[in-house]
Amino acid sequence: MLDQPIILLVDDQASDLRVLGQALEGLGEIHAATDGQTALELAQHYRPDVILLDVDMPLMDGYSVCEQIKIDPRLAHAVVIFVTSHRQTEHELRALKLGGADFLHKPINLPVARARVEANIKHLRAVQQLAYYDPLTRLPNRMLLLNRVRQALASAQHQASLVGLFSIDLENFKALNDSEGHAVGDALLQETARRLVQCCQSSDTASRAGGQRFMLLILSCNNLAELGHRAQQVLTTLCVPIMVAGTRYDLGACAGIGTFPQDSQDAESLHEHADAALYEARQAGRGQYRFFNAAANDSVRARHQMERDLRAALEAHQLDVFYQAKIDLAAHRVIGVEALVRWPQADGRVVTPDRFIPVAEASGLIVPLGEYVLNSACQAAKHWGEQGYPVSVSVNVSPIQFHDSHFEDAVQHALSSSGIAPGQLELEITEGVLAGEVEETCRTLESLRGRGVRIAVDDFGTGYSSLAYLKRFPLDVLKIDQSFVRQMLLDPKDAAIVETIIQLAHALDLQLVAEGVETPRHANVLYKLGCYVMQGYLYCRPMTCSQMTDYLRCPPAAVAGA
Ligand code: C2E
Ligand code: MG
Ligand code: MG
């Protein structure tokens, strides 16, 4: 709520001051000065809302005082009412030009003076309410908060004290507002505002920053531990369920904290840091708070930047799909290729998928990205088929893409538009996909296999330990993870794992591919254990579609003579 108005009376006649003071009693907090200089000092100190200013004073007249007040941004909002015995028009015009709002003529008619001041306060309040307060919660808005933060930082600098700014978000608000209607949404926001005010000490400011976002400016803490304690109290208060018309709503809240002078030197960065810390708090989960952390912020920024760049690259078709051959050593030929996405940069560097796939997954970009790879791979398979090399293509599918409701349509579209036989397409899923919702996963896999598409489990052995899913899900291929292949010549335990995976695949009638085959010794050992299909640098590195065409036309001796 708005504080009671502050009224400054300025007149060199002490008797005038006295009667005016009596006439205005009860309208606000009244201060008085008998000369211009003192008036300015009191104004600086008390920041009055209304100033009754005598025009004729020795040394500094009312006009000069008004001029000084109007050029000071912290005082300019004050309503200046001139008190004068002059009645000439030019005086009134000058007063208005200087920013005066009204006149009282001497001798003062006290009831009129009171009514004028009252009317001006009311008007000022209405304007302030609109400009500085959120109409729904009646909390200070972003603008007023920013003013208060600036003032707080100025005085904290002097007193070497601590200022904290909490950025608070309500977790389920958006969903509840959409499902329960705006009346419930408004009631939840109003109750949240009431609780925030309850948590405030007299020097603190609670503010609504828009939507379901609130801010709390804390001036009453001596150290970071105390600030953390206050944050916990606020979150505990906000996380108590809210009853609206007999229904219980669980909102949940989390908070980010920016601090002056620890991490921020000005109001803008304090705000920014509180928001950045809120992002971290949200990741941490319900009811959590986080202090701003510069290193975490840098990585969040870098991620956001990468997301923007990746989106642009995807829209501009700047991603490349590379291909790596899979060699059947028993048949001496390339039986398939795996599609591996690449992101070339303007400076010639190429970003590999392990760096940008997680960003694509977190942002949802993986769905269009995955479709792009799927379509490119099917078109490439069609091209190689036309050249006389009917190889299959394997495409990596992220769990998010797999569970997307349009995934099967995307697969069907890639098959129909390329015209390749469904058996030429293999989808590589990870154990993470199989660990999800069993029935839905089974349905999707069966439907894909029903179309003739083959399913491989990628990086086998690195995911979840349950082997039961090998029996439960319709699968065609296991790809032995390259970490086991790499280590199997060095560590007998890895060798044992590889051997077990190979036996398991034979027992369950699944085909096998070994990844990361880098040396002839790897290939020999795997072959002897019963794994005949190899993928790795020994045979080829991932390459462009046209390089792969050459490779298929003219495979190296390691393939043909294997
Ligand atoms: P992955 O599917 O297991 O692919 C095999 C990775 O091992 C590829 O890395 C490949 O370049 C690399 N590799 C192949 N042979 C050797 C070898 O002999 N030695 C070594 N050290 N590495 C070898 P890449 O291309 O960096 O891809 C990494 C991972 O990113 C892939 O692992 C796959 O999980 C993911 N990925 C790649 N393309 C896509 C895509 O289009 N969509 C999705 N969702 N994920 C993709
Ligand atoms: Mg793969
Ligand atoms: Mg793999």
XYZ file of C-alpha atoms and ligand atoms in Angstrom:
610
model
C 0.000 0.000 0.000
C 1.018 3.610 -0.432
C 2.659 5.312 2.542
C 0.968 8.321 4.085
C 1.742 11.482 2.111
C 4.589 13.750 3.139
C 3.823 17.463 3.105
C 6.470 20.174 3.256
C 5.406 23.709 4.264
C 7.777 26.527 3.339
C 7.160 30.086 4.540
C 9.396 32.696 6.129
C 6.484 33.749 8.359
C 6.399 31.370 11.300
C 2.796 32.352 12.041
C 1.691 31.366 8.522
C 3.436 28.043 8.935
C 1.632 27.424 12.177
C -1.871 28.074 10.879
C -1.223 26.110 7.696
C 0.095 23.217 9.740
C -3.079 23.223 11.819
C -5.294 23.444 8.745
C -3.641 20.415 7.135
C -3.470 18.299 10.242
C -4.210 14.635 9.599
C -3.604 14.809 5.849
C -0.088 13.417 6.118
C 3.321 13.725 7.716
C 4.057 17.460 7.908
C 7.493 19.129 7.869
C 8.182 22.863 7.846
C 10.975 25.205 6.723
C 11.312 28.989 7.098
C 13.780 29.545 4.254
C 14.552 28.152 0.806
C 17.827 26.443 1.692
C 16.325 24.539 4.618
C 13.353 23.648 2.399
C 15.686 22.014 -0.128
C 17.522 20.112 2.577
C 14.272 18.819 4.081
C 13.008 17.917 0.612
C 16.165 15.867 -0.069
C 15.697 14.085 3.195
C 11.939 13.456 3.314
C 11.079 13.379 -0.409
C 7.728 15.199 0.020
C 4.687 14.446 -2.104
C 3.274 17.943 -1.717
C 5.122 21.228 -1.101
C 3.323 24.418 -0.123
C 5.771 27.083 -1.156
C 5.713 30.746 -0.234
C 6.766 32.872 -3.217
C 8.253 35.838 -1.357
C 11.113 34.817 0.871
C 14.454 36.564 1.471
C 17.679 35.023 0.015
C 16.002 32.292 -2.032
C 12.462 32.884 -3.273
C 9.823 30.235 -3.919
C 10.471 30.212 -7.669
C 14.135 29.301 -7.173
C 13.236 26.569 -4.699
C 10.713 25.152 -7.196
C 13.328 25.248 -9.957
C 15.797 23.243 -7.851
C 13.146 20.727 -6.917
C 12.005 20.134 -10.475
C 15.502 19.421 -11.779
C 16.168 16.792 -9.123
C 14.802 13.471 -10.489
C 14.176 12.173 -6.966
C 12.021 15.193 -6.075
C 10.479 16.209 -9.383
C 7.275 14.228 -8.771
C 6.340 16.495 -5.816
C 3.229 18.614 -6.289
C 4.216 22.253 -5.703
C 1.436 24.609 -4.559
C 2.524 28.220 -4.476
C 1.324 30.420 -1.645
C 1.363 34.050 -2.681
C -0.159 37.457 -2.108
C 0.498 38.370 -5.764
C -2.490 38.360 -7.996
C -0.908 39.414 -11.287
C -1.154 37.043 -14.219
C 2.601 37.020 -14.946
C 3.279 35.579 -11.484
C 0.862 32.775 -12.046
C 2.249 32.072 -15.506
C 5.804 31.943 -14.217
C 4.797 29.601 -11.417
C 3.063 27.238 -13.867
C 6.035 27.316 -16.228
C 8.314 26.236 -13.396
C 6.143 23.191 -12.791
C 3.857 24.555 -10.062
C 0.510 22.773 -9.880
C -1.735 25.150 -7.980
C -2.036 28.474 -6.054
C -3.216 29.528 -2.677
C -3.688 33.231 -2.136
C -2.806 35.077 1.028
C -4.525 35.691 3.295
C -5.089 31.971 3.331
C -8.594 30.623 3.474
C -7.838 27.574 5.607
C -10.733 25.248 4.628
C -9.975 25.976 0.947
C -6.245 25.308 1.521
C -7.060 21.967 3.111
C -9.437 21.019 0.300
C -6.879 21.984 -2.371
C -4.102 19.963 -0.739
C -6.435 17.014 -0.276
C -7.507 17.134 -3.926
C -3.900 17.302 -5.080
C -2.864 14.372 -2.885
C -5.755 12.323 -4.233
C -4.788 13.119 -7.785
C -1.135 12.347 -7.115
C -2.058 9.057 -5.505
C -4.211 8.031 -8.454
C -1.391 8.796 -10.881
C 1.175 7.017 -8.719
C -1.077 4.004 -8.317
C -1.431 3.673 -12.080
C 2.213 4.267 -12.854
C 3.860 2.349 -10.055
C 1.516 -0.356 -8.828
C 0.173 -3.584 -10.208
C -3.622 -3.206 -10.308
C -4.354 -6.853 -9.464
C -2.134 -7.358 -6.417
C -1.578 -3.674 -5.526
C 2.106 -4.461 -5.159
C 4.752 -2.068 -6.518
C 5.416 -2.820 -10.169
C 8.746 -3.312 -11.923
C 9.260 0.432 -12.350
C 8.773 1.349 -8.692
C 10.879 -1.611 -7.649
C 13.685 -0.406 -9.899
C 13.512 3.036 -8.250
C 13.657 1.447 -4.831
C 16.536 -0.805 -5.843
C 18.477 2.230 -7.080
C 17.841 4.095 -3.832
C 18.771 1.022 -1.823
C 22.055 0.596 -3.679
C 22.954 4.263 -3.203
C 22.492 4.077 0.547
C 24.012 0.587 0.836
C 27.130 1.953 -0.838
C 27.421 4.566 1.890
C 26.772 2.192 4.733
C 28.686 -0.743 3.225
C 25.613 -2.924 3.765
C 24.071 -5.831 1.855
C 21.164 -5.683 -0.595
C 19.470 -8.838 -1.839
C 16.988 -9.185 -4.673
C 14.857 -12.328 -4.956
C 13.321 -13.253 -8.285
C 10.458 -15.599 -7.478
C 8.509 -17.818 -9.836
C 5.330 -19.789 -9.188
C 5.703 -23.249 -10.613
C 2.293 -24.546 -11.625
C 0.652 -21.208 -12.132
C 0.413 -21.202 -15.908
C -1.165 -24.644 -16.093
C -3.659 -23.799 -13.317
C -4.503 -20.446 -14.872
C -5.222 -22.176 -18.193
C -7.203 -25.067 -16.754
C -9.049 -23.393 -13.860
C -9.766 -20.020 -15.427
C -8.528 -16.517 -14.835
C -10.662 -15.845 -11.756
C -8.848 -18.632 -9.916
C -5.543 -17.466 -11.402
C -6.141 -13.928 -10.123
C -7.049 -15.195 -6.659
C -3.842 -17.275 -6.541
C -1.749 -14.244 -7.482
C -3.483 -12.062 -4.910
C -2.921 -14.599 -2.162
C 0.715 -14.982 -3.175
C 1.117 -11.186 -2.998
C -0.471 -11.122 0.454
C 1.895 -13.813 1.703
C 4.908 -12.016 0.246
C 3.941 -8.805 2.028
C 3.575 -10.843 5.199
C 7.166 -12.026 4.773
C 8.451 -8.444 4.379
C 10.170 -6.437 7.077
C 9.553 -2.696 7.064
C 12.514 -1.823 4.816
C 11.793 -4.592 2.242
C 9.741 -4.226 -0.936
C 7.604 -6.951 -2.494
C 6.798 -6.404 -6.146
C 4.991 -8.125 -8.991
C 7.205 -8.163 -12.049
C 4.478 -9.459 -14.402
C 2.798 -12.829 -14.992
C 3.591 -15.234 -12.190
C 6.905 -13.519 -11.427
C 7.443 -11.647 -8.165
C 10.466 -9.813 -6.780
C 11.478 -9.153 -3.213
C 13.986 -6.457 -2.337
C 15.639 -7.249 0.978
C 17.508 -4.587 2.906
C 17.293 -6.161 6.311
C 19.988 -8.860 6.122
C 23.563 -8.632 7.357
C 25.080 -11.570 5.518
C 24.445 -14.135 2.806
C 23.475 -16.855 5.263
C 20.706 -14.642 6.617
C 19.579 -13.882 3.084
C 19.429 -17.598 2.308
C 17.411 -18.136 5.462
C 14.940 -15.422 4.410
C 14.620 -17.021 0.967
C 13.815 -20.356 2.573
C 11.167 -18.727 4.778
C 9.556 -17.011 1.809
C 9.475 -20.228 -0.239
C 8.082 -22.230 2.660
C 5.305 -19.628 3.033
C 4.534 -19.594 -0.688
C 4.553 -23.393 -0.987
C 1.688 -23.801 1.503
C -1.338 -24.831 -0.608
C -3.848 -22.053 -1.359
C -7.596 -22.545 -0.945
C -9.799 -20.798 -3.499
C -13.565 -21.329 -3.222
C -13.066 -24.562 -1.278
C -10.520 -26.044 -3.696
C -6.907 -26.607 -2.736
C -4.184 -25.450 -5.139
C -0.534 -26.460 -4.868
C 1.529 -23.820 -6.585
C 5.124 -24.309 -5.480
C 7.744 -21.621 -5.908
C 11.466 -21.174 -6.373
C 13.749 -18.167 -6.122
C 16.960 -16.782 -7.565
C 18.998 -14.314 -5.530
C 21.180 -11.479 -6.778
C 23.270 -9.639 -4.184
C 24.929 -6.243 -3.905
C 27.870 -5.823 -3.634
C 28.833 -9.530 -3.955
C 27.770 -10.160 -7.537
C 26.180 -6.956 -8.791
C 27.238 -3.322 -8.814
C 24.086 -1.716 -10.201
C 20.326 -2.170 -10.245
C 20.229 -3.632 -13.749
C 22.772 -6.370 -13.112
C 21.188 -7.156 -9.730
C 17.923 -7.776 -11.572
C 19.585 -9.785 -14.297
C 21.501 -11.910 -11.815
C 18.427 -12.648 -9.718
C 16.700 -13.859 -12.900
C 19.703 -15.933 -13.971
C 19.853 -17.527 -10.519
C 16.131 -18.280 -10.797
C 16.891 -20.353 -13.882
C 19.321 -22.410 -11.793
C 16.795 -22.706 -8.968
C 14.174 -24.018 -11.383
C 16.555 -26.719 -12.569
C 17.111 -27.672 -8.925
C 13.356 -28.179 -8.469
C 10.401 -27.172 -6.386
C 10.916 -24.987 -3.330
C 14.597 -24.355 -4.109
C 16.539 -21.112 -4.078
C 19.913 -20.370 -5.636
C 22.366 -17.514 -5.314
C 23.687 -16.091 -8.550
C 26.675 -18.060 -9.772
C 28.790 -16.412 -12.476
C 30.196 -19.660 -13.876
C 26.779 -21.296 -14.131
C 25.465 -18.152 -15.757
C 28.161 -18.254 -18.420
C 27.265 -21.810 -19.284
C 23.539 -20.972 -19.416
C 24.291 -18.068 -21.731
C 26.498 -20.232 -23.927
C 23.731 -22.836 -24.123
C 21.143 -20.246 -25.081
C 23.469 -18.887 -27.724
C 24.093 -22.369 -29.078
C 20.355 -23.018 -29.167
C 19.750 -19.841 -31.199
C 22.604 -20.657 -33.579
C 21.461 -24.258 -33.980
C 17.910 -23.165 -34.766
C 19.209 -20.784 -37.419
C 21.529 -23.442 -38.881
C 18.665 -25.931 -39.048
C 16.357 -23.432 -40.760
C 19.086 -22.570 -43.272
C 19.774 -26.304 -43.943
C 23.358 -25.820 -42.810
C 23.613 -29.113 -40.949
C 25.419 -31.915 -42.784
C 24.775 -35.604 -42.578
C 27.886 -37.775 -42.705
C 27.928 -41.526 -43.177
C 30.066 -44.296 -41.740
C 30.136 -47.775 -43.238
C 29.284 -51.008 -41.457
C 31.306 -53.904 -42.811
C 30.218 -57.539 -42.832
C 33.568 -59.322 -42.504
C 32.015 -62.702 -43.315
C 30.570 -61.421 -46.597
C 33.456 -59.031 -47.398
C 31.168 -56.134 -48.082
C 29.584 -52.963 -46.825
C 26.104 -53.869 -45.644
C 24.994 -50.542 -44.322
C 25.924 -47.038 -43.270
C 25.154 -45.019 -40.180
C 24.010 -41.420 -40.573
C 25.858 -39.040 -38.220
C 24.920 -35.395 -38.115
C 27.558 -32.635 -38.264
C 27.341 -28.889 -37.733
C 29.886 -27.008 -39.838
C 30.828 -23.513 -38.598
C 31.620 -20.426 -40.635
C 35.286 -20.634 -39.569
C 35.649 -24.152 -40.954
C 35.378 -25.975 -37.623
C 32.862 -28.774 -37.354
C 30.852 -29.235 -34.173
C 30.223 -32.901 -33.345
C 26.829 -34.140 -32.152
C 27.882 -34.952 -28.596
C 28.101 -31.176 -28.084
C 24.878 -30.023 -29.702
C 22.481 -32.995 -29.468
C 21.934 -32.363 -25.709
C 21.069 -28.722 -26.502
C 18.754 -29.854 -29.287
C 17.094 -32.310 -26.900
C 16.627 -29.747 -24.138
C 15.099 -27.211 -26.524
C 12.900 -29.547 -28.545
C 14.925 -28.809 -31.682
C 15.811 -32.493 -31.785
C 12.449 -33.231 -33.432
C 12.992 -31.148 -36.621
C 16.709 -31.970 -36.529
C 15.955 -35.696 -36.341
C 13.483 -35.445 -39.232
C 16.083 -33.639 -41.293
C 18.623 -36.442 -40.719
C 15.974 -39.109 -41.350
C 14.986 -37.587 -44.689
C 18.580 -36.944 -45.761
C 19.568 -40.523 -44.894
C 16.637 -42.046 -46.816
C 17.395 -39.854 -49.841
C 21.045 -40.933 -49.662
C 20.007 -44.616 -49.477
C 17.816 -44.096 -52.517
C 20.772 -42.501 -54.361
C 23.125 -45.389 -53.508
C 20.457 -47.896 -54.516
C 20.183 -46.209 -57.898
C 23.979 -46.441 -58.227
C 23.782 -50.188 -57.648
C 24.669 -50.264 -53.936
C 21.549 -51.240 -52.017
C 22.927 -50.531 -48.536
C 20.754 -49.937 -45.505
C 20.949 -46.684 -43.531
C 20.914 -46.455 -39.756
C 19.549 -43.298 -38.185
C 20.035 -42.363 -34.518
C 16.804 -41.545 -32.741
C 16.778 -39.555 -29.529
C 14.296 -40.633 -26.815
C 12.510 -37.272 -27.102
C 12.095 -37.740 -30.827
C 10.958 -41.337 -30.371
C 8.225 -40.313 -27.920
C 7.078 -37.386 -30.064
C 3.538 -38.012 -31.267
C 4.499 -37.372 -34.920
C 7.501 -39.679 -34.978
C 5.881 -42.542 -36.876
C 4.454 -40.100 -39.423
C 7.925 -38.648 -39.899
C 9.359 -42.122 -40.527
C 6.564 -42.932 -42.962
C 7.105 -39.637 -44.777
C 10.861 -40.269 -45.124
C 10.154 -43.753 -46.507
C 7.441 -42.670 -48.945
C 9.197 -39.602 -50.269
C 12.451 -41.502 -50.897
C 10.727 -44.668 -52.055
C 13.304 -46.939 -50.358
C 12.235 -50.331 -49.043
C 11.391 -50.033 -45.322
C 13.877 -52.859 -44.642
C 16.637 -50.527 -45.812
C 15.985 -48.222 -42.845
C 17.293 -49.078 -39.418
C 16.518 -46.906 -36.389
C 19.118 -46.821 -33.622
C 17.541 -46.275 -30.256
C 19.282 -46.229 -26.905
C 18.484 -48.239 -23.816
C 17.014 -45.011 -22.405
C 14.100 -45.293 -24.869
C 13.367 -48.817 -23.685
C 13.461 -47.753 -20.050
C 10.502 -45.420 -20.655
C 6.807 -46.226 -20.618
C 6.735 -49.914 -21.630
C 3.369 -50.215 -23.343
C 3.668 -47.084 -25.429
C 7.256 -47.946 -26.418
C 6.238 -51.480 -27.361
C 3.352 -50.196 -29.454
C 5.554 -47.756 -31.358
C 8.277 -50.349 -31.929
C 5.781 -52.929 -33.133
C 4.137 -50.464 -35.454
C 7.518 -49.452 -36.919
C 8.541 -53.075 -37.351
C 5.148 -53.792 -38.820
C 6.055 -51.373 -41.598
C 9.288 -53.318 -42.131
C 11.706 -50.912 -40.420
C 14.509 -52.510 -38.387
C 15.379 -51.560 -34.809
C 18.879 -51.505 -33.320
C 19.866 -50.878 -29.714
C 22.801 -48.454 -29.802
C 25.617 -48.259 -27.236
C 24.436 -51.557 -25.804
C 25.664 -52.294 -22.306
C 26.063 -48.725 -21.139
C 22.470 -48.009 -20.170
C 20.076 -49.681 -17.805
C 20.997 -53.007 -16.330
C 17.699 -54.828 -16.846
C 18.061 -57.328 -19.645
C 14.394 -58.253 -19.494
C 13.600 -55.702 -22.181
C 15.583 -57.695 -24.755
C 12.868 -60.309 -24.505
C 9.957 -57.918 -24.200
C 10.641 -55.541 -27.092
C 10.738 -56.361 -30.789
C 14.404 -55.725 -31.704
C 16.714 -56.707 -34.549
C 20.252 -55.574 -33.744
C 22.551 -54.952 -30.765
C 25.411 -52.511 -31.235
C 28.210 -53.295 -28.785
C 29.279 -49.994 -27.285
C 32.680 -48.749 -28.386
C 33.900 -48.326 -24.814
C 33.915 -52.129 -24.356
C 35.517 -52.680 -27.741
C 38.223 -50.115 -26.972
C 39.019 -51.674 -23.594
C 38.592 -55.355 -24.400
C 42.229 -55.848 -25.419
C 43.442 -54.167 -22.250
C 41.001 -55.246 -19.600
C 39.775 -58.851 -19.249
C 36.541 -57.596 -17.669
C 35.665 -55.655 -20.819
C 36.611 -58.693 -22.886
C 34.209 -60.755 -20.737
C 31.410 -58.229 -21.272
C 31.918 -58.296 -25.050
C 31.878 -62.075 -25.063
C 28.704 -62.144 -22.970
C 26.936 -59.633 -25.223
C 27.831 -61.714 -28.278
C 26.490 -64.919 -26.671
C 23.379 -63.118 -25.542
C 22.707 -61.813 -29.045
C 23.150 -65.289 -30.520
C 20.828 -66.798 -27.935
C 18.138 -64.189 -28.589
C 18.642 -64.328 -32.346
C 19.711 -60.693 -32.617
C 22.221 -59.394 -35.121
C 25.404 -57.785 -33.849
C 27.452 -54.752 -34.774
C 30.675 -53.785 -32.982
C 31.329 -50.033 -32.792
C 34.703 -48.300 -32.487
C 36.751 -50.959 -34.268
C 40.081 -49.209 -34.697
C 42.677 -51.916 -35.197
C 42.920 -55.300 -36.972
C 43.377 -56.935 -33.555
C 39.972 -55.624 -32.459
C 38.426 -57.018 -35.618
C 40.151 -60.413 -35.233
C 39.136 -60.907 -31.624
C 35.524 -59.859 -32.306
C 35.322 -62.127 -35.336
C 36.598 -65.101 -33.372
C 34.015 -64.429 -30.650
C 31.247 -64.488 -33.272
C 30.634 -60.809 -34.119
C 31.027 -60.309 -37.866
C 29.755 -56.799 -38.526
C 32.210 -53.992 -37.733
C 32.032 -50.241 -37.684
C 35.038 -48.085 -36.915
C 37.988 -46.026 -38.025
C 39.799 -49.173 -39.164
C 37.455 -49.196 -42.174
C 36.428 -45.595 -42.524
C 35.703 -42.368 -40.712
C 32.309 -40.691 -41.133
C 32.249 -39.002 -44.564
C 29.987 -36.971 -46.836
C 27.350 -38.608 -49.034
C 29.420 -38.212 -52.192
C 32.574 -39.534 -50.489
C 30.525 -42.524 -49.373
C 29.415 -43.088 -52.977
C 33.096 -43.355 -53.953
C 33.767 -45.616 -50.972
C 30.941 -47.964 -51.978
C 32.144 -48.008 -55.548
C 35.665 -48.809 -54.538
C 35.920 -50.218 -50.994
C 39.430 -50.355 -49.517
C 41.395 -53.576 -49.214
C 40.513 -53.886 -45.520
C 36.901 -54.555 -46.582
C 37.338 -56.525 -49.748
C 40.172 -58.639 -48.403
C 38.896 -59.019 -44.888
P 26.768 -43.313 -31.948
O 25.441 -43.452 -32.599
O 27.187 -44.396 -31.036
O 27.783 -43.113 -33.126
C 29.100 -43.601 -33.140
C 30.060 -42.539 -32.794
O 31.360 -43.072 -32.715
C 30.153 -41.454 -33.880
O 30.487 -40.236 -33.229
C 31.321 -41.937 -34.697
O 31.955 -40.910 -35.426
C 32.226 -42.468 -33.633
N 33.117 -43.499 -34.129
C 32.919 -44.335 -35.144
N 33.963 -45.185 -35.279
C 34.841 -44.879 -34.300
C 36.126 -45.409 -33.913
O 36.649 -46.327 -34.497
N 36.715 -44.832 -32.856
C 36.159 -43.820 -32.174
N 36.809 -43.301 -31.154
N 34.946 -43.295 -32.504
C 34.303 -43.832 -33.569
P 29.736 -38.929 -33.546
O 29.439 -38.824 -34.990
O 30.503 -37.834 -32.888
O 28.366 -39.110 -32.827
C 28.293 -39.217 -31.465
C 26.911 -39.589 -31.033
O 25.981 -38.556 -31.340
C 26.359 -40.790 -31.746
O 26.852 -41.939 -31.137
C 24.890 -40.626 -31.569
O 24.497 -41.079 -30.295
C 24.748 -39.124 -31.595
N 24.258 -38.723 -32.923
C 24.931 -38.562 -34.080
N 24.100 -38.174 -35.069
C 22.863 -38.118 -34.526
C 21.567 -37.792 -35.040
O 21.356 -37.509 -36.222
N 20.515 -37.830 -34.161
C 20.701 -38.171 -32.856
N 19.640 -38.202 -32.051
N 21.907 -38.467 -32.339
C 22.981 -38.462 -33.165
Mg 24.441 -44.758 -33.420
Mg 26.988 -45.987 -30.431
